[in-house]
XYZ file of C-alpha atoms in Angstrom:
544
model
C 50.653 141.452 205.871
C 53.837 143.481 205.885
C 57.037 142.267 204.251
C 60.197 141.919 206.225
C 62.732 144.545 205.079
C 65.575 142.089 205.322
C 63.886 139.678 202.972
C 63.004 142.428 200.507
C 66.731 143.257 199.953
C 67.550 139.675 198.952
C 67.781 139.418 195.114
C 65.316 137.179 193.411
C 66.682 133.815 192.263
C 67.021 133.527 188.505
C 67.459 130.494 186.301
C 70.945 130.228 184.696
C 69.426 130.580 181.210
C 67.808 133.832 182.248
C 71.129 135.012 183.624
C 72.811 134.294 180.281
C 70.054 136.107 178.393
C 70.562 139.194 180.515
C 74.318 138.975 180.108
C 74.071 138.712 176.311
C 71.611 141.610 176.261
C 74.095 143.775 178.182
C 76.866 142.798 175.758
C 74.739 143.825 172.777
C 73.937 147.169 174.393
C 77.616 147.827 175.056
C 78.526 146.905 171.474
C 75.830 149.240 170.148
C 77.087 152.099 172.292
C 80.658 151.462 171.193
C 79.670 151.610 167.499
C 77.832 154.872 168.123
C 80.867 156.347 169.875
C 83.238 154.923 167.242
C 85.434 153.097 169.712
C 86.428 149.476 170.037
C 84.178 147.616 172.463
C 87.109 145.578 173.668
C 88.808 148.671 174.962
C 86.054 149.334 177.525
C 86.580 147.059 180.454
C 83.366 147.544 182.372
C 83.010 144.079 183.689
C 84.671 142.869 186.816
C 87.157 140.070 187.027
C 84.618 137.620 188.337
C 82.133 138.355 185.595
C 84.907 138.171 182.979
C 85.972 134.759 184.203
C 82.364 133.680 184.290
C 81.984 134.710 180.656
C 85.124 132.859 179.651
C 83.925 129.660 181.274
C 80.578 129.596 179.465
C 81.780 131.009 176.151
C 84.932 128.817 176.065
C 87.077 131.799 175.145
C 90.820 131.958 175.430
C 92.143 133.866 178.426
C 93.355 137.314 177.446
C 96.769 138.627 178.292
C 96.383 141.264 181.059
C 99.571 143.037 179.960
C 98.271 143.771 176.468
C 97.013 147.344 176.214
C 95.459 147.026 172.743
C 94.266 143.655 171.393
C 93.185 144.992 168.026
C 94.192 142.707 165.156
C 97.153 143.844 163.184
C 96.556 144.988 159.654
C 97.674 142.707 156.836
C 100.728 144.069 155.158
C 100.066 144.988 151.565
C 103.538 146.259 150.937
C 106.800 144.645 151.767
C 109.388 147.106 152.895
C 112.890 145.836 152.708
C 115.652 147.630 154.490
C 118.414 146.814 152.094
C 121.957 147.683 152.744
C 123.149 149.246 149.527
C 126.715 148.752 150.567
C 126.410 144.964 150.498
C 126.636 142.680 147.449
C 123.299 141.022 148.231
C 121.234 144.140 147.552
C 120.840 143.602 143.818
C 120.235 139.879 144.301
C 117.404 140.572 146.779
C 115.834 143.079 144.430
C 115.813 140.559 141.611
C 114.284 137.866 143.809
C 111.661 140.165 145.293
C 108.203 138.634 144.833
C 105.710 140.681 142.800
C 103.009 142.398 144.791
C 99.494 141.101 144.340
C 97.349 143.622 142.520
C 93.991 144.510 144.068
C 92.291 144.020 140.686
C 93.043 140.310 140.827
C 90.810 139.693 143.851
C 87.129 139.096 143.284
C 84.764 140.291 145.981
C 81.468 139.331 144.382
C 79.973 136.374 142.608
C 79.211 138.487 139.521
C 82.910 139.305 139.117
C 83.745 135.607 139.139
C 81.090 134.897 136.488
C 82.391 137.724 134.329
C 85.906 136.307 134.576
C 84.708 132.823 133.582
C 82.807 134.226 130.584
C 85.848 136.246 129.531
C 88.057 133.145 129.656
C 85.532 131.176 127.619
C 85.488 133.824 124.896
C 89.230 133.597 124.354
C 90.028 132.386 120.845
C 91.463 128.874 120.726
C 93.728 128.240 117.776
C 92.931 124.922 116.092
C 95.947 123.364 114.426
C 94.956 121.084 111.559
C 97.049 118.073 110.692
C 99.283 118.741 107.723
C 99.111 115.961 105.159
C 100.469 115.161 101.728
C 98.697 115.286 98.396
C 100.221 111.950 97.363
C 99.891 108.395 98.600
C 102.854 106.381 99.931
C 103.869 103.093 98.342
C 103.723 100.066 100.633
C 105.219 96.878 99.178
C 103.910 94.700 102.009
C 101.122 92.320 101.058
C 97.799 92.777 102.842
C 94.858 90.441 103.190
C 92.218 92.895 104.419
C 91.278 96.543 103.869
C 88.537 98.352 105.778
C 87.147 101.758 104.772
C 85.188 103.745 107.381
C 83.327 107.004 106.769
C 80.588 109.047 108.396
C 78.772 109.354 105.055
C 77.669 106.649 102.602
C 80.225 105.527 100.034
C 79.600 106.129 96.338
C 80.433 102.442 95.809
C 78.388 99.382 96.601
C 78.866 95.638 96.594
C 75.789 95.251 94.409
C 76.763 95.777 90.767
C 74.651 96.268 87.701
C 75.352 94.282 84.570
C 76.886 97.260 82.755
C 79.010 98.218 85.787
C 80.497 94.756 86.186
C 81.172 94.381 82.452
C 82.767 97.827 82.147
C 84.928 97.257 85.225
C 86.274 93.947 83.927
C 86.892 95.350 80.443
C 88.729 98.402 81.746
C 90.905 96.287 84.047
C 91.753 93.635 81.466
C 92.628 96.248 78.824
C 94.389 98.561 81.323
C 92.150 101.506 80.455
C 92.709 104.247 83.023
C 90.257 107.179 82.731
C 90.326 107.117 78.942
C 87.557 109.460 77.736
C 87.594 107.931 74.253
C 85.976 104.625 75.256
C 82.267 103.947 75.598
C 82.480 102.102 78.903
C 80.383 102.817 81.957
C 82.127 105.523 83.995
C 79.969 105.297 87.120
C 81.697 105.134 90.545
C 80.584 101.542 91.000
C 82.190 100.446 87.720
C 85.468 102.165 88.591
C 85.399 100.682 92.078
C 84.960 97.183 90.666
C 87.902 97.816 88.343
C 90.123 98.528 91.383
C 89.100 95.286 93.128
C 90.356 92.899 90.421
C 93.664 91.010 90.259
C 95.296 88.128 88.385
C 96.225 84.914 90.161
C 97.655 81.452 89.468
C 96.905 78.727 90.381
C 93.233 79.122 91.162
C 91.696 76.201 93.026
C 88.190 77.163 94.225
C 88.179 74.516 96.958
C 91.452 75.822 98.470
C 92.492 79.129 99.999
C 95.850 79.939 98.374
C 96.326 83.347 100.000
C 97.721 83.776 102.525
C 99.642 80.532 102.345
C 100.240 80.415 106.108
C 96.745 80.493 107.583
C 95.278 79.359 110.874
C 92.229 77.974 109.065
C 93.380 74.599 107.801
C 90.955 73.018 105.378
C 90.584 69.268 105.242
C 90.955 68.320 101.588
C 91.744 65.106 99.816
C 95.423 64.559 98.963
C 96.535 65.334 95.414
C 97.800 62.401 93.385
C 101.039 62.428 91.421
C 99.383 63.101 88.047
C 97.625 66.225 89.347
C 100.851 67.411 90.963
C 102.754 67.147 87.701
C 100.004 68.998 85.842
C 99.935 71.792 88.413
C 103.720 72.118 88.337
C 103.820 72.287 84.549
C 101.076 74.929 84.389
C 102.805 76.917 87.120
C 106.127 76.822 85.242
C 104.449 78.234 82.137
C 102.808 81.013 84.165
C 106.077 81.931 85.904
C 107.895 81.995 82.566
C 105.209 84.290 81.121
C 105.432 86.689 84.065
C 109.224 86.755 83.945
C 109.166 87.667 80.255
C 106.622 90.425 80.927
C 108.700 91.960 83.693
C 111.899 91.767 81.631
C 110.220 93.657 78.787
C 108.791 96.197 81.304
C 105.183 95.322 80.507
C 104.564 94.302 84.121
C 105.721 96.518 87.011
C 105.915 93.782 89.654
C 104.548 90.423 90.738
C 104.592 88.239 93.853
C 105.285 84.546 94.327
C 103.960 83.330 97.695
C 105.405 80.014 98.851
C 104.687 78.274 102.137
C 107.879 79.415 103.887
C 108.904 82.566 101.974
C 107.641 85.287 99.620
C 109.374 86.535 96.460
C 108.858 90.010 94.965
C 109.983 90.623 91.369
C 110.258 94.307 90.377
C 110.984 95.688 86.927
C 113.878 98.009 86.131
C 113.028 101.597 87.025
C 110.801 100.823 90.007
C 111.885 102.751 93.157
C 114.807 104.231 91.228
C 116.606 100.894 90.674
C 118.216 100.752 87.254
C 118.113 96.956 86.908
C 115.614 94.180 87.364
C 115.754 93.016 90.991
C 114.240 90.415 93.303
C 113.490 90.538 97.037
C 113.080 87.335 99.078
C 111.906 87.123 102.690
C 112.154 85.417 105.111
C 115.145 83.194 104.400
C 117.181 80.661 106.336
C 120.813 79.662 106.348
C 119.997 76.554 104.301
C 118.229 78.581 101.618
C 121.121 81.040 101.402
C 123.580 78.156 101.143
C 121.592 76.818 98.180
C 121.959 80.190 96.461
C 125.707 80.122 97.109
C 125.952 76.616 95.694
C 124.237 77.843 92.526
C 126.750 80.741 92.458
C 123.985 83.330 92.726
C 125.323 86.520 94.260
C 123.008 88.363 96.600
C 123.002 91.075 99.236
C 121.318 91.364 102.612
C 120.542 95.112 102.838
C 118.746 94.897 106.183
C 121.349 92.781 107.943
C 123.143 94.380 110.876
C 126.711 93.560 111.821
C 128.281 93.869 115.234
C 130.977 96.522 115.439
C 133.963 96.240 117.817
C 132.200 98.393 120.439
C 129.144 96.075 120.370
C 127.019 98.533 118.405
C 125.000 97.716 115.319
C 125.249 99.274 111.897
C 123.216 98.657 108.772
C 124.964 96.624 106.146
C 123.880 97.729 102.689
C 126.732 97.390 100.230
C 128.514 94.081 100.735
C 127.449 91.208 98.534
C 127.347 87.594 99.626
C 130.891 86.767 98.489
C 132.422 89.793 100.194
C 130.414 89.125 103.323
C 131.595 85.541 103.486
C 135.245 86.498 102.875
C 135.120 89.209 105.534
C 133.519 86.924 108.092
C 135.983 84.136 107.372
C 138.898 86.534 107.669
C 137.666 87.958 110.981
C 136.818 84.580 112.400
C 140.030 82.904 111.314
C 142.398 85.614 112.518
C 142.939 83.918 115.863
C 142.634 80.327 114.606
C 145.971 78.584 114.041
C 146.536 76.681 110.826
C 146.207 72.895 111.030
C 149.770 72.377 109.877
C 151.043 74.796 112.477
C 149.009 73.049 115.183
C 150.434 69.697 114.103
C 153.945 71.131 114.249
C 153.206 72.203 117.797
C 152.386 68.608 118.679
C 148.610 68.961 118.941
C 146.750 65.707 118.439
C 144.490 65.198 115.390
C 141.481 64.598 117.637
C 142.077 67.914 119.356
C 142.367 69.660 115.981
C 139.039 68.157 114.863
C 137.418 69.259 118.107
C 138.686 72.829 117.599
C 137.442 72.902 113.997
C 134.067 71.496 115.019
C 133.576 74.095 117.756
C 134.606 76.847 115.341
C 132.154 75.674 112.655
C 129.428 75.466 115.262
C 130.091 79.044 116.363
C 130.032 80.309 112.757
C 126.769 78.462 112.089
C 125.212 79.964 115.210
C 126.144 83.473 114.078
C 124.645 82.913 110.622
C 121.419 81.466 112.029
C 120.721 84.440 114.296
C 118.946 86.342 111.499
C 116.923 83.418 110.153
C 113.194 84.071 109.613
C 113.549 87.748 110.565
C 113.520 91.033 108.659
C 117.317 90.977 108.554
C 117.231 87.746 106.551
C 115.826 89.558 103.477
C 117.836 88.718 100.361
C 118.168 91.022 97.358
C 119.323 89.922 93.899
C 120.002 92.429 91.113
C 120.979 92.573 87.472
C 122.100 89.459 85.642
C 121.865 87.332 88.784
C 118.063 87.552 88.566
C 118.011 85.201 85.574
C 120.027 82.665 87.555
C 117.584 82.925 90.429
C 114.664 82.476 88.009
C 116.094 79.140 86.875
C 116.763 78.176 90.487
C 113.233 79.106 91.585
C 111.702 77.304 88.613
C 113.274 74.012 89.715
C 113.338 74.624 93.483
C 111.662 71.714 95.242
C 111.555 73.509 98.599
C 109.080 76.059 97.214
C 106.357 73.389 97.087
C 105.163 71.750 100.286
C 105.371 67.964 100.493
C 102.979 67.571 103.427
C 99.929 69.361 104.751
C 96.736 70.554 103.127
C 98.752 72.431 100.430
C 100.990 69.493 99.566
C 101.874 69.495 95.873
C 100.416 72.971 95.247
C 103.023 75.336 93.710
C 103.497 78.917 94.992
C 100.746 81.458 94.385
C 101.484 84.036 91.670
C 99.862 87.484 92.033
C 100.136 90.250 89.420
C 98.304 93.456 88.404
C 98.409 92.518 84.689
C 97.301 89.458 82.762
C 99.704 86.588 82.086
C 99.595 83.069 80.705
C 97.364 80.734 82.715
C 96.172 83.464 85.089
C 92.624 83.596 86.382
C 90.793 86.853 86.999
C 89.682 87.212 90.614
C 87.956 89.895 92.631
C 88.248 90.986 96.236
C 85.359 90.048 98.495
C 83.389 93.186 99.384
C 81.315 93.394 102.569
C 79.198 96.460 103.303
C 77.910 97.228 106.805
C 77.188 99.919 109.399
C 79.073 100.300 112.657
C 78.188 102.230 115.822
C 81.154 104.081 117.361
C 80.992 106.792 120.057
C 77.243 107.356 119.768
C 77.506 107.825 115.999
C 76.753 105.676 112.974
C 79.531 105.010 110.464
C 79.546 103.250 107.121
C 82.055 100.437 106.687
C 83.318 98.740 103.534
C 85.565 95.713 104.014
C 87.696 94.235 101.209
C 89.157 90.764 101.730
C 91.837 89.183 99.568
C 95.347 89.980 98.336
C 95.688 93.794 98.492
C 98.448 94.666 95.992
C 100.495 97.909 96.285
C 98.769 99.517 93.287
C 95.189 98.890 94.464
C 94.925 101.731 96.979
C 96.422 104.383 94.640
C 94.097 103.186 91.874
C 91.129 103.410 94.231
C 91.762 107.094 94.969
C 92.938 107.976 91.450
C 90.077 106.381 89.496
C 87.236 107.468 91.792
C 88.270 109.788 94.624
C 85.506 110.050 97.267
C 83.851 113.388 97.991
C 84.072 113.014 101.787
C 86.723 112.118 104.341
C 87.403 108.487 105.174
C 89.812 106.238 107.064
C 91.436 103.083 105.687
C 92.970 100.417 107.921
C 95.056 97.483 106.666
C 95.938 94.053 107.931
C 99.518 93.539 106.757
C 101.268 90.214 106.395
C 104.020 90.477 108.977
C 106.592 88.535 106.940
C 106.349 90.957 103.976
C 106.616 94.282 105.833
C 110.381 94.375 105.300
C 109.815 94.848 101.535
C 109.094 98.521 102.262
C 112.297 98.883 104.298
C 114.588 98.347 101.304
C 115.613 101.761 99.996
C 117.774 102.813 97.071
C 121.275 103.592 98.359
C 122.124 105.941 95.479
C 121.688 109.620 96.041
C 118.657 111.290 94.532
C 120.785 113.929 92.783
C 122.806 111.229 91.021
C 119.657 109.416 89.934
C 118.060 112.588 88.593
C 121.260 113.630 86.827
C 121.568 110.305 85.039
C 117.887 110.437 84.031
C 116.982 107.110 85.607
C 113.529 108.265 86.692
C 112.643 109.753 83.315
C 113.784 106.714 81.352
C 112.197 104.349 83.873
C 108.831 106.073 83.663
C 108.966 106.193 79.872
C 110.023 102.554 79.539
C 107.237 101.418 81.887
C 104.513 103.365 80.089
C 102.892 100.085 78.932
C 103.032 98.287 82.295
C 99.339 98.814 83.092
C 99.680 101.673 85.600
C 98.514 105.214 84.950
C 101.145 107.899 84.403
C 100.455 109.642 87.737
C 100.735 106.447 89.768
C 103.747 105.222 87.791
C 105.578 108.451 88.599
C 105.362 107.638 92.320
C 106.348 104.005 91.799
C 109.491 105.085 89.941
C 110.426 107.908 92.337
C 113.790 107.373 94.085
C 112.723 109.415 97.108
C 112.802 107.276 100.246
C 109.782 109.087 101.692
C 107.506 107.600 99.045
C 108.055 104.044 100.355
C 106.906 103.176 103.872
C 104.761 100.731 105.818
C 101.145 101.866 106.178
C 98.683 100.463 108.701
C 96.212 103.357 108.856
C 95.477 105.901 106.120
C 93.280 108.986 106.564
C 91.934 111.033 103.664
C 90.696 114.599 104.286
C 88.317 115.871 101.622
C 88.606 119.528 102.707
C 92.141 119.919 101.376
C 92.529 116.592 99.499
C 95.436 115.416 101.658
C 96.521 112.097 103.133
C 97.993 111.257 106.521
C 99.171 107.807 107.533
C 100.797 105.855 110.298
């Protein structure tokens, strides 16, 4: 059978996928030939317009501009050529603001280069700045009821004491023996630690918690009858008299009297650079200050702030109570007419009384603004201290009349023995804590933490490893550390106050090194401390 020549010229029908395969094969051949010749394949327009449009439809390419003779991508500019007109004033400004050219070394073309750069950055030396501390401890006059020591290593002290350790600690504390090599007492760290945890207190009622006086835990106890109250008051008067005589003769550096509504701090002459015996009382009220004025006891309020004419505040440190009252009366009565003058002007007596009443009310409001705050702190110095001692001895407001502490006189706390005092020890609790995936050793001391306890703890038995100490301060007594000596340090050193104060207090029960800091007039030595860090590497302290 012979084929028809007309039918033999008709092209064979192909599936669209086969057509696309052939088209792509032709494109690859053309690209290969162009690479061999070294020309751009886009420059050779071998396809017709119909085939080109067919390719664009299936490949979803953007239509090319027929007027473009060369569609080769432009090269990226690596240099910026500025045609600057040197005759203009902007030439120098443009040169200064010209952006720096990117160096070819900064670009990384391989993954190994990036790794090398990361390793080079990691090898750069990082300078570690260590915290700079002091080789001395600050003095904080605020009372504390809890002290917690935390360290990554075990403490050399323990709450379990041997018989010899407990006996040696009590003997050394009662006799005020501070690192005396001539005695035959036990010098182990536990014995020295127990010596630092002791204090003297009066009264001591085992069934009552007498420190702190203001506590949220109210104990239900039977009321005290009148006979017991009189006995407690008489014993307390004898103890206060004994302490006052000790501090006058400089055989006691300080002591506290904690009442229900206020706290009194007695400090001997020479402490903190003060030349005379002085007393600090906080917080106080207008009624309490009026009682002092009625007893003609002069006092100052060193932390009180007065309002200046431009409504700013300034610290008031030099005016005593009489001068303060005269100044306030003078300022407040400048614009108040005299009663006789008001009567001469025909003002009625009732109107005069109303004016006086409103004025007294305004004055009372101004005086009561600082009540029960840090600004209400009262300071008594010199011969006025003896008058305050007599006032405090017979002050009925110092003893509560109601409540679970009704009839109990104020708590007396001292670092040295006095008449009627009982020897007490801080409660020690030893435990382990888990912080940040690490085990730490904790030692918690509960009780009245006196200002000399922490310095004694580090002076008698300094630990061999770093540790952190945190305190729980009594908020009402923090202002004790804010009272600073107003005299200049040069004047104090020239007059020899520090030398004589340290020498006169040599029998007060504190070691010579600690006493030197207690008598220093430098304001930096006295501050409030809530957290104390000891670094064993350089034997320094940092605090906040």
